[in-house]
Amino acid sequence: MTQNGTVVRLSGVRKTFGAHTAVDDFDLAIEPGTIYGLLGPNGSGKTTTIRMMMGILLPDGGSVELFGGAPDFARRSRVGYLPEERGVYEKMKVLDQLVFFGEIRGVARSLARTRAEEWLERLGLSEWASKKVQALSKGMQQKVQFISTVLHDPELLILDEPFSGLDPINQDVLEEIVLEEKERGKTILFSTHLMEQAERLCERVCLISRARKVLDDDLKELKRRERTGVVAVEFEDEAPPVVSWPDVLQVEEAGDALHLTLHDGVRPEGILAQVVAEGASLRRFELLEPRLHEIFVRHAGDPGADDAPSRTGGAS
Amino acid sequence: MKQVWSVIRREYVERVKTRAFILSTLGMPLLMIGIMAVIGFVAVLSEQSERQIALIDLNGQLGERVQEALDQAGYDVELAAPGTSVEDLDQQVLDEELEAYIVLDDATASDAVFAYRSKEPPGGVRSQLMRSAIVEEVVDLRLGEMEDGDSVRRLFQGGSLEYEPVGLDEEEAEEAEAERITGMITGIAGGIILYIMMLAYGAQTLQSVLEEKQSRVVELVISSLRPWQLMLGKIVGVGAVGLTQVAIWIACVALLASLALPTLIAAASDFEELAQFRQYLPGPGAVLLLVVFFLLGYFLYSSLFAAVGAMCRNLQEAGQTQAPLIFLIIIPFMLQMMTFQGNNMQWMNWVALFPFFSPIMMYPRAVMGDVPAWMVAVSIVLMALTVWGSAWVAGRIYKVGILSQGSRPSPRELLRWIRDA
């Protein structure tokens, strides 16, 4: 953590739309320099939360702070915001559009142009610079929109479902950029319903389900805590009689490997010692950590199943 | 302010570059000329008939005169041989050998009433041309029988009012007359320009707001700009496009007057009379006043159009919601049309003070000298105040509206938007 204060802080935030509660009693604190994942199924309240951070929606209760104060105009201009709905001026040329967005965020026209050209080059869109945006594919439009998000070099990036609609190659490109921005000291918050993506990128995650926060923790910490005491072992030759070992509660075959469930309080090192004592040769020995997906299911039900019954799609 | 400037530039550049703008700016004058040419052409075309028109003279005095007069009017008419009966001609019409025939009888010779017999009624142009040709011949015929025929003929030409200015010499009087005509032309042209501009560019502001709202771009823009800045930038940008268009039109007229006209006159002295056209061109004062009224009227309406755009979800909704604004623009135009037709009543000058009507109703009055200067000044002040008030209201509606994705607000909700924004 750096010396600057908390970048985003939500306290007891609530937002309702008529009878529907979109976000309820929501607390969140994002420290500078982290990559924070806001996870949850479609319709769970991620976008509403983000819109409140950007001052687009006002909370019905609780408070929202950006850089230690109200999300006013000056503070919002330090944020690079990529909304979930991809808004572009379809009839404008790509470069003109980027320069415009740079300008309204306070970047001088010539600098905005230089930066936009660099970014277009980097994302492989140089030859499209003077084409109208409507001539671009959805994926390309999304890259253009991403560029407009980062053109003014903001301290905080708020990306709402940044990966949806991108092919795997471009998802990788975007992931790389996000990690690079973090290296440059930026704070990044992104929402996603894709657990693998979050697992690869995030340092901290916040799980939302049905308008409420379910989990909010350091990802490594979370995985350690959620560890189920299962060890995966694979042997070069014949497997020793693991079932009869006193520390082992249960054995499950998983392909070439054996998944050993240990008794409560048993340290995995004991198993390792036993293997050595038996003289068996190991190919693999691993403390199995739960996938984020499993953690989510454990706490909130299947994230593949949407909270909002009317919508479909999402990760499985 | 720099950001507002960026919005203005974007709005202006993107609009001026469009084909629609180029077409409407350059095309409009051409279109007008084109339409007039087509109307004339169609009128002439419809008068060319393949089949013959005949003329039967039962009275015996008019036949040849009328034939000649109709010939001059462009109708090749055949005079029926003596002894031909009406029944014969009817049969020819039924057999489609004749298109029509005209019966000249005693009633024609006395009252210029004549029958046009055909299967189809004559078109408007034909009725007009034939009637006036025949009436003229009958009048001539009758006057020729009278002693003081020539004097009566002059009477028929309409007499003449000869204005004799007191206290002005001839030259001054001519100038005053030219000024009056100039005011008339400027007033009518200005009123129509203001009407078109407020309707067209108000609608463009609405469209621009709606587009941003529908495409959700506004969510991006508004994170960097205050809503009023965005609205102001839009209105100014679109307005600048409007001014550009008017400026181009005015420049065209000026160019025509200063370059094309002298060349034309030099080439063909027949057109010499056209040179007078130049003295009726408005002076810089009238043009400046037009700009003032345009700016005030445009700001007044476009801010309200922007608010309507922000309230609605799509063009259909906007179409209904903008109706009151459209009426506010059309009503003064109708009233002004009555004035142009010479029905100016004193109380209308007071109606023209109503700020929403002022651009279209006060400007022509100002340049035609129908109202005292203080009234024009009061009108400008009233409009400026109204612009300020409507911008305040519209700004508040806009602020809430552009980010609301819900249905159009009811009047009560709208009041709450205005109060709470």
XYZ file of C-alpha atoms in Angstrom:
737
model
C 0.000 0.000 0.000
C 1.200 3.479 -0.727
C 0.979 6.497 1.462
C -2.028 7.996 -0.320
C -5.356 7.394 1.350
C -8.099 5.059 0.299
C -9.063 5.604 -3.329
C -12.683 4.495 -3.169
C -14.741 4.068 -0.040
C -18.370 3.021 0.121
C -20.082 2.861 3.494
C -23.487 1.345 4.012
C -24.535 2.202 0.477
C -28.037 1.347 -0.622
C -29.811 1.884 -3.929
C -33.331 0.920 -4.846
C -35.255 1.183 -8.099
C -38.903 1.139 -7.170
C -39.524 -2.092 -5.320
C -36.257 -3.626 -6.475
C -33.203 -3.248 -4.241
C -30.157 -3.141 -6.504
C -27.494 -2.628 -3.843
C -27.953 -3.051 -0.111
C -25.772 -2.101 2.863
C -22.618 -2.149 0.797
C -19.165 -1.382 2.231
C -16.043 -1.263 0.140
C -12.571 0.220 0.478
C -10.050 0.205 -2.338
C -6.449 1.011 -1.471
C -4.130 2.646 -3.982
C -2.091 0.469 -6.285
C -4.296 -2.600 -6.159
C -6.230 -4.512 -8.754
C -9.628 -5.030 -7.301
C -12.236 -7.341 -8.758
C -15.928 -6.777 -8.301
C -17.435 -10.167 -8.974
C -20.920 -11.431 -9.255
C -23.518 -12.740 -11.664
C -25.400 -10.522 -14.058
C -27.943 -8.401 -12.261
C -26.252 -8.685 -8.884
C -25.613 -4.948 -8.543
C -22.078 -4.469 -9.908
C -22.936 -1.815 -12.473
C -25.177 0.078 -10.060
C -22.323 0.154 -7.530
C -19.906 1.474 -10.146
C -22.363 4.093 -11.346
C -22.669 5.368 -7.798
C -18.888 5.634 -7.567
C -18.957 7.775 -10.699
C -21.706 9.998 -9.365
C -24.019 8.933 -12.189
C -26.459 7.501 -9.674
C -26.914 8.895 -6.216
C -27.213 6.367 -3.386
C -30.473 6.248 -1.446
C -28.501 5.636 1.716
C -24.905 5.526 2.921
C -21.976 7.445 1.505
C -19.663 7.236 -1.493
C -16.153 8.685 -1.390
C -13.669 9.045 -4.211
C -10.110 10.056 -3.291
C -11.312 10.934 0.183
C -14.253 13.143 -0.786
C -17.565 13.335 -2.596
C -17.393 12.068 -6.208
C -17.525 15.587 -7.549
C -16.440 16.753 -10.923
C -12.767 17.378 -10.058
C -12.333 13.958 -8.472
C -14.170 12.161 -11.242
C -11.773 13.630 -13.751
C -8.982 11.624 -12.099
C -10.823 8.427 -13.008
C -10.799 6.522 -16.260
C -14.259 5.039 -16.556
C -15.291 2.368 -19.014
C -19.066 1.919 -18.774
C -20.696 -1.391 -19.404
C -22.811 0.063 -22.181
C -20.441 0.831 -25.004
C -21.196 4.396 -25.970
C -19.390 5.815 -28.984
C -20.047 8.570 -31.508
C -20.667 6.199 -34.371
C -20.313 8.764 -37.112
C -17.060 10.274 -35.887
C -13.685 9.157 -37.091
C -11.744 7.037 -34.633
C -8.875 9.445 -34.077
C -11.138 12.516 -33.893
C -13.238 10.781 -31.305
C -10.241 9.893 -29.155
C -8.846 13.404 -29.370
C -12.245 14.780 -28.340
C -12.424 12.538 -25.290
C -8.860 13.456 -24.370
C -9.670 17.139 -24.697
C -12.767 17.131 -22.521
C -10.674 15.413 -19.876
C -8.188 18.241 -19.926
C -5.479 16.847 -22.220
C -4.124 19.377 -24.701
C -5.235 18.701 -28.248
C -1.811 17.923 -29.669
C -0.876 15.680 -26.757
C -4.195 13.888 -26.975
C -3.519 13.238 -30.637
C -0.026 11.858 -29.981
C -1.247 9.602 -27.197
C -4.222 8.402 -29.198
C -1.960 7.499 -32.100
C 0.369 5.597 -29.759
C -2.485 3.649 -28.270
C -4.012 2.865 -31.642
C -0.635 1.593 -32.775
C -0.336 -0.527 -29.681
C -3.774 -2.080 -30.045
C -3.281 -2.677 -33.746
C -5.838 -0.114 -34.885
C -3.569 2.381 -36.642
C -5.004 1.767 -40.062
C -8.491 2.479 -38.724
C -7.616 5.900 -37.325
C -9.396 7.841 -40.049
C -12.322 5.459 -40.436
C -15.696 6.190 -38.957
C -16.322 4.318 -35.733
C -19.411 2.648 -37.143
C -17.206 0.846 -39.682
C -15.419 -0.998 -36.872
C -16.389 -4.345 -35.402
C -17.814 -4.435 -31.896
C -14.524 -5.700 -30.512
C -12.568 -2.922 -32.205
C -15.058 -0.331 -30.975
C -14.491 -1.631 -27.501
C -10.751 -1.189 -27.850
C -11.318 2.366 -29.046
C -13.463 2.980 -26.021
C -10.811 1.534 -23.766
C -8.272 3.941 -25.240
C -10.600 6.841 -24.517
C -10.713 5.617 -20.926
C -6.964 5.758 -20.382
C -6.010 8.642 -22.655
C -5.873 11.207 -19.858
C -3.639 8.924 -17.783
C -6.016 8.614 -14.821
C -4.984 7.474 -11.349
C -7.896 5.104 -11.017
C -9.385 2.911 -13.709
C -12.945 1.765 -13.221
C -13.738 -0.830 -15.867
C -17.208 -2.295 -16.024
C -17.026 -5.740 -17.657
C -13.999 -4.730 -19.742
C -13.454 -8.181 -21.209
C -16.919 -9.020 -22.426
C -17.204 -9.031 -26.176
C -13.464 -9.445 -26.767
C -11.896 -12.483 -28.379
C -9.286 -14.410 -26.318
C -6.335 -12.721 -28.022
C -7.636 -9.255 -27.274
C -8.595 -10.301 -23.767
C -4.932 -11.184 -23.260
C -3.833 -7.835 -24.690
C -6.175 -6.022 -22.331
C -5.064 -8.091 -19.339
C -1.480 -7.214 -20.124
C -2.329 -3.515 -20.273
C -4.195 -3.672 -16.980
C -1.199 -5.308 -15.310
C 1.115 -2.714 -16.831
C -1.031 0.135 -15.557
C -0.854 -1.403 -12.117
C 2.945 -1.510 -12.416
C 2.819 2.212 -13.159
C 1.136 2.716 -9.810
C -2.459 2.919 -10.974
C -5.371 1.558 -9.022
C -7.722 -0.627 -11.007
C -11.227 -1.721 -10.207
C -13.010 -3.931 -12.646
C -16.219 -5.851 -12.551
C -16.645 -9.201 -14.198
C -18.698 -12.316 -14.061
C -15.769 -14.338 -15.426
C -14.132 -15.966 -12.425
C -10.992 -17.199 -14.206
C -10.194 -13.714 -15.366
C -10.557 -12.374 -11.866
C -8.423 -15.177 -10.517
C -5.577 -14.329 -12.873
C -5.616 -10.586 -12.360
C -6.982 -9.535 -9.010
C -5.206 -8.985 -5.771
C -8.421 -8.392 -3.950
C -11.915 -9.485 -4.774
C -15.329 -8.560 -3.627
C -18.121 -10.991 -4.321
C -21.632 -9.623 -4.733
C -24.747 -11.668 -4.904
C -28.321 -10.470 -4.841
C -27.427 -6.847 -4.088
C -25.288 -7.750 -1.065
C -21.608 -8.196 -0.453
C -20.793 -11.823 0.260
C -17.006 -11.763 0.516
C -14.342 -9.077 0.395
C -10.763 -10.161 0.853
C -7.246 -10.471 -0.420
C -7.386 -13.218 -3.030
C -4.425 -15.229 -1.634
C -5.729 -14.860 1.880
C -9.156 -15.907 0.774
C -7.855 -19.018 -0.922
C -5.773 -19.975 2.076
C -8.707 -19.558 4.352
C -11.003 -21.438 2.062
C -8.538 -24.269 1.677
C -10.276 -27.543 2.357
C -7.282 -29.596 3.494
C -7.045 -31.587 0.265
C -3.638 -32.639 -1.046
C -3.139 -33.870 -4.566
C -0.355 -36.423 -5.063
C 0.901 -38.215 -8.139
C 3.467 -40.984 -8.043
C 5.986 -42.108 -10.646
C 5.375 -45.816 -10.029
C 3.032 -47.826 -7.898
C 1.168 -45.740 -5.335
C 1.762 -46.539 -1.682
C -1.295 -47.605 0.331
C -2.419 -44.085 1.172
C -5.862 -45.204 2.310
C -4.347 -46.861 5.355
C -2.345 -43.815 6.480
C -3.664 -42.487 9.787
C -3.678 -38.791 8.702
C -5.838 -39.493 5.669
C -9.587 -39.338 6.036
C -10.593 -40.081 2.487
C -9.051 -40.762 -0.909
C -10.462 -39.848 -4.272
C -8.999 -40.714 -7.655
C -8.706 -37.835 -10.087
C -7.078 -39.040 -13.286
C -3.460 -39.943 -12.541
C -3.602 -38.102 -9.248
C -5.025 -39.003 -5.885
C -6.844 -36.359 -3.867
C -6.267 -36.960 -0.176
C -8.636 -35.361 2.306
C -6.799 -34.969 5.606
C -8.138 -35.102 9.126
C -8.711 -31.733 10.779
C -5.555 -30.187 12.146
C -3.190 -32.415 10.188
C -0.378 -30.532 8.436
C 0.363 -31.587 4.856
C 4.090 -31.857 5.675
C 3.225 -35.040 7.626
C 1.999 -36.651 4.419
C 5.175 -35.637 2.645
C 7.233 -37.245 5.427
C 5.192 -40.414 5.105
C 5.800 -40.544 1.356
C 9.519 -40.236 1.937
C 9.366 -42.922 4.639
C 7.596 -45.298 2.233
C 10.327 -44.725 -0.330
C 7.814 -43.838 -3.068
C 8.916 -41.460 -5.813
C 6.705 -38.388 -6.241
C 5.833 -36.725 -9.496
C 3.555 -34.071 -7.968
C 2.611 -32.881 -4.501
C 0.209 -29.922 -4.218
C -1.992 -28.297 -1.671
C -5.197 -27.960 -3.609
C -6.592 -24.467 -3.441
C -10.206 -23.943 -4.256
C -11.031 -22.195 -7.487
C -12.686 -18.814 -7.075
C -15.694 -20.301 -8.745
C -16.003 -22.940 -6.029
C -15.581 -20.345 -3.300
C -18.305 -18.300 -4.870
C -20.647 -21.240 -5.148
C -19.943 -22.127 -1.551
C -20.917 -18.650 -0.392
C -23.524 -17.482 -2.790
C -24.754 -20.313 -4.939
C -23.763 -20.894 -8.537
C -22.594 -17.663 -10.172
C -23.460 -19.211 -13.528
C -27.087 -18.975 -12.515
C -28.218 -15.402 -12.875
C -29.648 -13.505 -9.994
C -31.934 -11.652 -12.300
C -34.307 -14.256 -13.649
C -35.107 -12.373 -16.826
C -31.576 -12.262 -18.177
C -29.535 -15.077 -19.590
C -25.889 -15.659 -20.299
C -22.866 -15.379 -18.060
C -20.131 -17.794 -17.098
C -20.730 -21.357 -16.138
C -14.331 26.575 -20.481
C -11.758 24.779 -22.584
C -13.906 21.671 -22.473
C -16.973 23.606 -23.588
C -14.892 24.800 -26.503
C -14.076 21.176 -27.390
C -17.758 20.282 -27.341
C -18.585 23.284 -29.541
C -15.884 22.364 -31.994
C -16.936 18.727 -32.162
C -20.560 19.651 -32.659
C -19.693 22.222 -35.326
C -17.099 20.274 -37.276
C -19.054 17.033 -37.285
C -22.155 18.812 -38.526
C -20.608 21.036 -41.155
C -18.853 18.006 -42.626
C -22.074 16.101 -43.169
C -23.547 15.689 -46.592
C -26.874 16.909 -45.205
C -25.416 20.297 -44.327
C -23.633 20.789 -47.626
C -26.711 19.733 -49.547
C -29.092 21.929 -47.590
C -26.796 24.946 -47.727
C -25.943 24.859 -51.387
C -28.941 22.857 -52.457
C -31.626 25.029 -50.922
C -31.213 27.971 -53.328
C -30.807 25.573 -56.219
C -33.836 23.639 -55.061
C -35.943 26.793 -54.952
C -34.937 27.693 -58.482
C -35.476 24.086 -59.513
C -38.937 23.893 -58.011
C -40.001 27.088 -59.721
C -38.633 25.814 -63.023
C -40.411 22.500 -62.641
C -43.708 24.141 -61.737
C -43.452 26.377 -64.795
C -42.440 23.482 -66.983
C -45.254 21.243 -65.784
C -47.760 24.030 -66.307
C -46.587 24.514 -69.874
C -46.397 20.795 -70.476
C -49.930 20.187 -69.266
C -51.131 22.809 -71.750
C -49.732 20.989 -74.709
C -52.503 18.803 -75.927
C -52.281 16.309 -78.708
C -55.790 16.709 -79.859
C -57.329 19.702 -81.406
C -59.458 22.361 -79.774
C -62.151 23.892 -81.918
C -64.035 27.155 -81.783
C -67.576 27.694 -82.971
C -68.928 31.191 -83.390
C -72.724 31.337 -83.198
C -72.750 35.118 -82.819
C -70.588 35.947 -85.799
C -68.716 38.895 -84.331
C -66.021 37.286 -82.243
C -64.704 34.223 -84.033
C -61.560 35.537 -85.687
C -60.590 37.929 -82.885
C -60.850 35.175 -80.325
C -58.962 32.746 -82.482
C -56.119 35.233 -82.768
C -56.154 36.037 -79.041
C -56.088 32.344 -78.108
C -53.293 31.813 -80.573
C -51.271 34.478 -78.787
C -52.040 32.777 -75.477
C -50.493 29.627 -76.915
C -53.547 27.667 -78.045
C -53.785 26.452 -81.578
C -57.519 26.676 -82.105
C -59.394 25.776 -85.250
C -62.423 27.843 -86.180
C -65.279 25.550 -87.160
C -66.511 25.946 -90.744
C -69.778 27.855 -91.095
C -72.738 25.527 -90.884
C -71.113 23.106 -88.466
C -73.550 22.286 -85.711
C -72.918 21.869 -82.007
C -74.074 18.271 -82.343
C -71.364 17.557 -84.940
C -68.732 18.905 -82.617
C -70.110 16.955 -79.651
C -69.812 13.815 -81.747
C -66.203 14.654 -82.582
C -65.431 15.087 -78.891
C -67.061 11.731 -78.125
C -65.071 10.111 -80.951
C -61.954 11.705 -79.455
C -61.174 13.601 -82.632
C -61.479 16.832 -80.674
C -60.375 17.408 -77.137
C -62.740 20.293 -76.565
C -64.469 23.133 -78.274
C -65.491 26.634 -77.262
C -68.918 28.037 -78.017
C -69.146 31.766 -78.637
C -72.743 33.026 -78.685
C -74.777 36.151 -77.896
C -74.140 35.763 -74.191
C -70.440 35.821 -74.949
C -70.707 38.998 -76.940
C -72.645 40.748 -74.195
C -71.225 39.332 -70.928
C -68.143 37.345 -71.918
C -69.782 34.101 -70.821
C -68.798 31.138 -72.982
C -69.092 27.379 -72.907
C -66.138 25.027 -72.874
C -67.384 21.610 -73.925
C -65.251 18.605 -73.277
C -65.165 15.262 -71.517
C -62.628 16.629 -69.027
C -62.807 19.948 -67.168
C -60.102 22.431 -68.175
C -57.051 22.797 -65.909
C -56.499 25.885 -63.797
C -54.003 27.466 -66.140
C -56.171 26.876 -69.163
C -59.327 28.312 -67.584
C -57.412 31.384 -66.565
C -55.693 31.978 -69.868
C -58.734 31.346 -72.044
C -61.062 33.384 -69.881
C -58.813 36.444 -69.806
C -58.118 36.237 -73.543
C -61.805 36.102 -74.381
C -62.854 38.757 -71.835
C -60.302 41.124 -73.303
C -61.641 40.610 -76.805
C -65.221 41.158 -75.677
C -64.285 44.334 -73.801
C -62.416 45.579 -76.866
C -65.342 44.786 -79.061
C -67.804 46.578 -76.819
C -65.578 49.603 -76.261
C -65.082 49.943 -79.977
C -68.830 50.548 -80.216
C -68.673 53.398 -77.678
C -67.764 57.030 -78.244
C -65.336 57.529 -75.401
C -64.105 53.956 -75.590
C -60.463 54.870 -75.137
C -61.026 56.620 -71.846
C -63.043 53.710 -70.480
C -60.268 51.393 -71.621
C -57.795 53.382 -69.525
C -60.181 53.074 -66.621
C -60.062 49.336 -67.048
C -56.308 49.455 -66.818
C -56.772 50.307 -63.195
C -56.133 54.029 -62.895
C -53.168 55.107 -60.812
C -52.383 56.526 -57.411
C -49.662 59.084 -57.775
C -47.929 59.740 -54.532
C -46.798 63.357 -54.275
C -44.587 63.762 -51.228
C -44.893 67.043 -49.381
C -41.641 68.495 -48.127
C -39.493 66.028 -50.032
C -37.968 66.588 -53.386
C -38.263 63.903 -55.986
C -34.952 62.251 -55.175
C -35.663 62.020 -51.472
C -39.056 60.585 -52.193
C -37.526 57.894 -54.352
C -35.145 57.038 -51.572
C -37.944 56.766 -49.041
C -39.836 54.480 -51.382
C -36.785 52.299 -51.906
C -36.350 52.119 -48.147
C -39.903 50.974 -47.701
C -39.493 48.230 -50.259
C -36.171 47.230 -48.711
C -37.839 46.954 -45.298
C -40.565 44.846 -46.810
C -38.169 42.445 -48.540
C -35.850 42.246 -45.541
C -38.746 41.734 -43.171
C -40.311 38.930 -45.159
C -37.013 37.194 -45.898
C -35.816 37.648 -42.310
C -39.053 36.337 -40.834
C -38.918 33.255 -43.018
C -35.224 32.652 -42.305
C -35.811 32.946 -38.556
C -38.742 30.568 -38.773
C -36.814 27.944 -40.711
C -33.706 28.313 -38.558
C -35.478 27.985 -35.228
C -37.411 24.942 -36.383
C -34.535 23.214 -38.154
C -31.739 23.930 -35.732
C -33.915 23.518 -32.642
C -34.747 20.062 -33.944
C -31.053 19.387 -34.559
C -30.221 20.247 -30.965
C -32.897 17.840 -29.819
C -31.542 15.139 -32.080
C -27.999 15.655 -30.931
C -28.981 15.362 -27.269
C -31.092 12.302 -27.938
C -28.333 10.590 -29.908
C -25.880 10.959 -27.058
C -28.421 9.725 -24.584
C -29.452 6.738 -26.681
C -25.914 5.625 -27.502
C -24.968 6.094 -23.864
C -21.992 8.219 -24.899
C -23.352 10.776 -22.507
C -22.332 8.574 -19.596
C -18.728 8.911 -20.721
C -18.897 12.585 -21.522
C -20.649 13.537 -18.331
C -17.924 12.007 -16.203
C -15.645 14.756 -17.513
C -18.020 17.666 -18.074
C -20.725 19.325 -16.078
C -24.134 18.845 -17.682
C -24.644 22.568 -18.304
C -21.286 22.739 -20.040
C -22.263 19.934 -22.357
C -25.641 21.521 -23.056
C -24.137 24.935 -23.672
C -21.478 23.478 -25.946
C -24.096 21.662 -27.960
C -26.379 24.641 -28.342
C -23.579 26.969 -29.332
C -22.092 24.408 -31.716
C -25.365 23.703 -33.494
C -26.209 27.424 -33.520
C -22.877 28.229 -35.113
C -23.743 25.783 -37.880
C -27.014 27.645 -38.390
C -25.261 30.995 -38.535
C -22.778 29.593 -41.016
C -25.616 28.520 -43.235
C -27.347 31.903 -43.093
C -24.016 33.640 -43.671
C -23.433 31.531 -46.774
C -26.885 32.375 -48.091
C -26.406 36.078 -47.428
C -23.000 35.928 -49.053
C -24.561 34.286 -52.094
C -27.074 37.109 -52.414
C -24.328 39.705 -51.964
C -22.168 37.979 -54.536
C -25.062 37.799 -56.938
C -25.752 41.487 -56.478
C -22.184 42.690 -56.767
C -20.716 40.368 -59.379
C -23.195 38.272 -61.249
C -25.739 41.000 -61.823
C -23.453 43.603 -63.464
C -22.034 40.881 -65.704
C -25.506 39.796 -66.678
C -26.569 43.348 -67.418
C -23.422 44.037 -69.387
C -24.049 40.910 -71.451
C -27.708 41.499 -72.095
C -29.117 44.971 -71.693
C -32.612 43.503 -71.464
C -31.889 42.814 -67.833
C -31.102 46.405 -67.008
C -34.130 46.707 -64.772
C -32.634 44.067 -62.507
C -30.004 46.602 -61.434
C -32.673 48.181 -59.244
C -32.637 45.013 -57.212
C -29.357 46.160 -55.674
C -30.812 49.231 -54.048
C -33.287 47.068 -52.145
C -30.627 45.023 -50.371
C -30.709 45.398 -46.598
C -28.102 47.525 -44.873
C -25.699 46.256 -42.195
C -28.061 47.442 -39.436
C -30.846 45.148 -40.568
C -28.429 42.229 -40.910
C -27.047 42.867 -37.426
C -30.554 42.986 -35.992
C -31.321 39.716 -37.749
C -28.328 38.129 -36.044
C -29.464 39.453 -32.645
C -32.962 38.087 -33.103
C -31.616 34.828 -34.443
C -29.314 34.346 -31.464
C -31.984 35.148 -28.888
C -34.681 33.117 -30.595
C -32.372 30.230 -31.252
C -31.073 30.093 -27.672
C -34.598 30.337 -26.330
C -35.916 27.450 -28.364
C -32.854 25.236 -28.592
C -32.411 25.118 -24.819
C -35.988 23.921 -24.552
C -35.486 21.473 -27.413
C -32.415 20.148 -25.593
C -34.522 19.612 -22.488
C -37.101 17.719 -24.537
C -34.348 15.538 -25.997
C -33.068 14.789 -22.511
C -36.542 13.803 -21.317
C -37.250 11.269 -24.015
C -35.981 7.817 -24.813
C -36.413 7.820 -28.569
C -37.439 9.933 -31.542
C -41.088 8.873 -31.367
C -41.419 10.088 -27.813
C -39.555 13.248 -28.670
C -41.862 13.865 -31.615
C -44.861 14.063 -29.310
C -43.128 15.962 -26.561
C -41.824 18.707 -28.800
C -45.268 19.520 -30.202
C -45.903 22.510 -27.868
C -42.591 24.044 -28.913
C -43.390 23.576 -32.583
C -46.721 25.324 -32.046
C -44.971 28.203 -30.325
C -42.927 28.653 -33.494
C -45.701 28.103 -36.026
C -48.315 30.397 -34.422
C -46.285 33.616 -34.755
C -45.390 32.603 -38.303
C -49.079 32.361 -39.186
C -49.794 35.707 -37.546
C -46.858 37.206 -39.407
C -48.116 35.856 -42.712
C -51.360 37.750 -42.089
C -49.349 40.890 -41.458
C -47.393 40.443 -44.660
C -50.698 40.257 -46.514
C -51.443 43.735 -45.292
C -53.647 42.994 -42.314
C -51.480 44.642 -39.708
C -53.488 45.603 -36.685
C -52.114 47.733 -33.901
C -52.678 45.121 -31.212
C -50.474 42.688 -33.112
C -47.530 44.914 -32.263
C -48.170 44.064 -28.641
C -48.508 40.361 -29.395
C -45.082 40.643 -30.998
C -43.672 41.584 -27.610
C -44.396 38.052 -26.330
C -40.829 36.699 -26.148
C -41.620 33.346 -27.752
C -43.190 35.169 -30.714
C -40.739 38.056 -30.929
C -38.126 36.665 -33.332
C -40.644 35.978 -36.065
C -43.029 38.873 -35.342
C -40.859 41.697 -34.042
C -37.974 41.501 -36.462
C -40.032 42.198 -39.590
C -41.857 45.006 -37.763
C -38.535 46.498 -36.733
C -37.056 46.592 -40.220
C -40.308 47.718 -41.814
C -40.532 50.579 -39.355
C -43.961 49.502 -38.097
C -43.006 49.801 -34.434
C -41.122 52.482 -32.526
C -37.523 51.766 -31.548
C -38.326 51.506 -27.845
C -40.626 48.583 -28.531
C -37.855 46.728 -30.317
C -35.536 47.430 -27.382
C -38.112 46.219 -24.846
C -38.656 43.117 -26.923
C -34.929 42.353 -26.966
C -34.678 42.799 -23.201
C -37.722 40.595 -22.605
C -36.290 37.916 -24.846
C -32.941 38.026 -23.098
C -34.648 37.565 -19.731
C -36.712 34.690 -21.093
C -33.610 33.053 -22.535
C -32.012 33.248 -19.117
C -35.065 31.718 -17.431
C -35.615 28.980 -19.974
C -31.924 28.062 -19.960
C -32.117 27.682 -16.199
C -35.168 25.410 -16.385
C -33.870 23.483 -19.380
C -30.473 23.002 -17.743
C -32.079 21.370 -14.748
C -34.273 19.090 -16.819
C -31.282 18.232 -18.971
C -29.098 17.379 -16.000
C -31.512 14.782 -14.659
C -32.864 13.655 -18.009
C -29.722 12.654 -19.881
C -28.807 9.985 -17.340
C -32.303 8.736 -16.695
C -33.193 5.700 -18.715
C -36.746 5.518 -17.422
C -39.908 6.566 -19.173
C -40.771 10.160 -19.964
C -41.519 12.145 -16.801
C -45.052 13.241 -15.998
C -45.545 16.990 -15.518
C -45.354 16.494 -11.775
C -42.117 14.520 -12.022
C -40.765 17.192 -14.305
C -41.419 19.816 -11.665
C -39.557 17.666 -9.161
C -36.624 17.361 -11.569
C -36.503 21.115 -11.896
C -36.737 21.633 -8.153
C -34.289 18.949 -7.057
C -31.662 19.063 -9.767
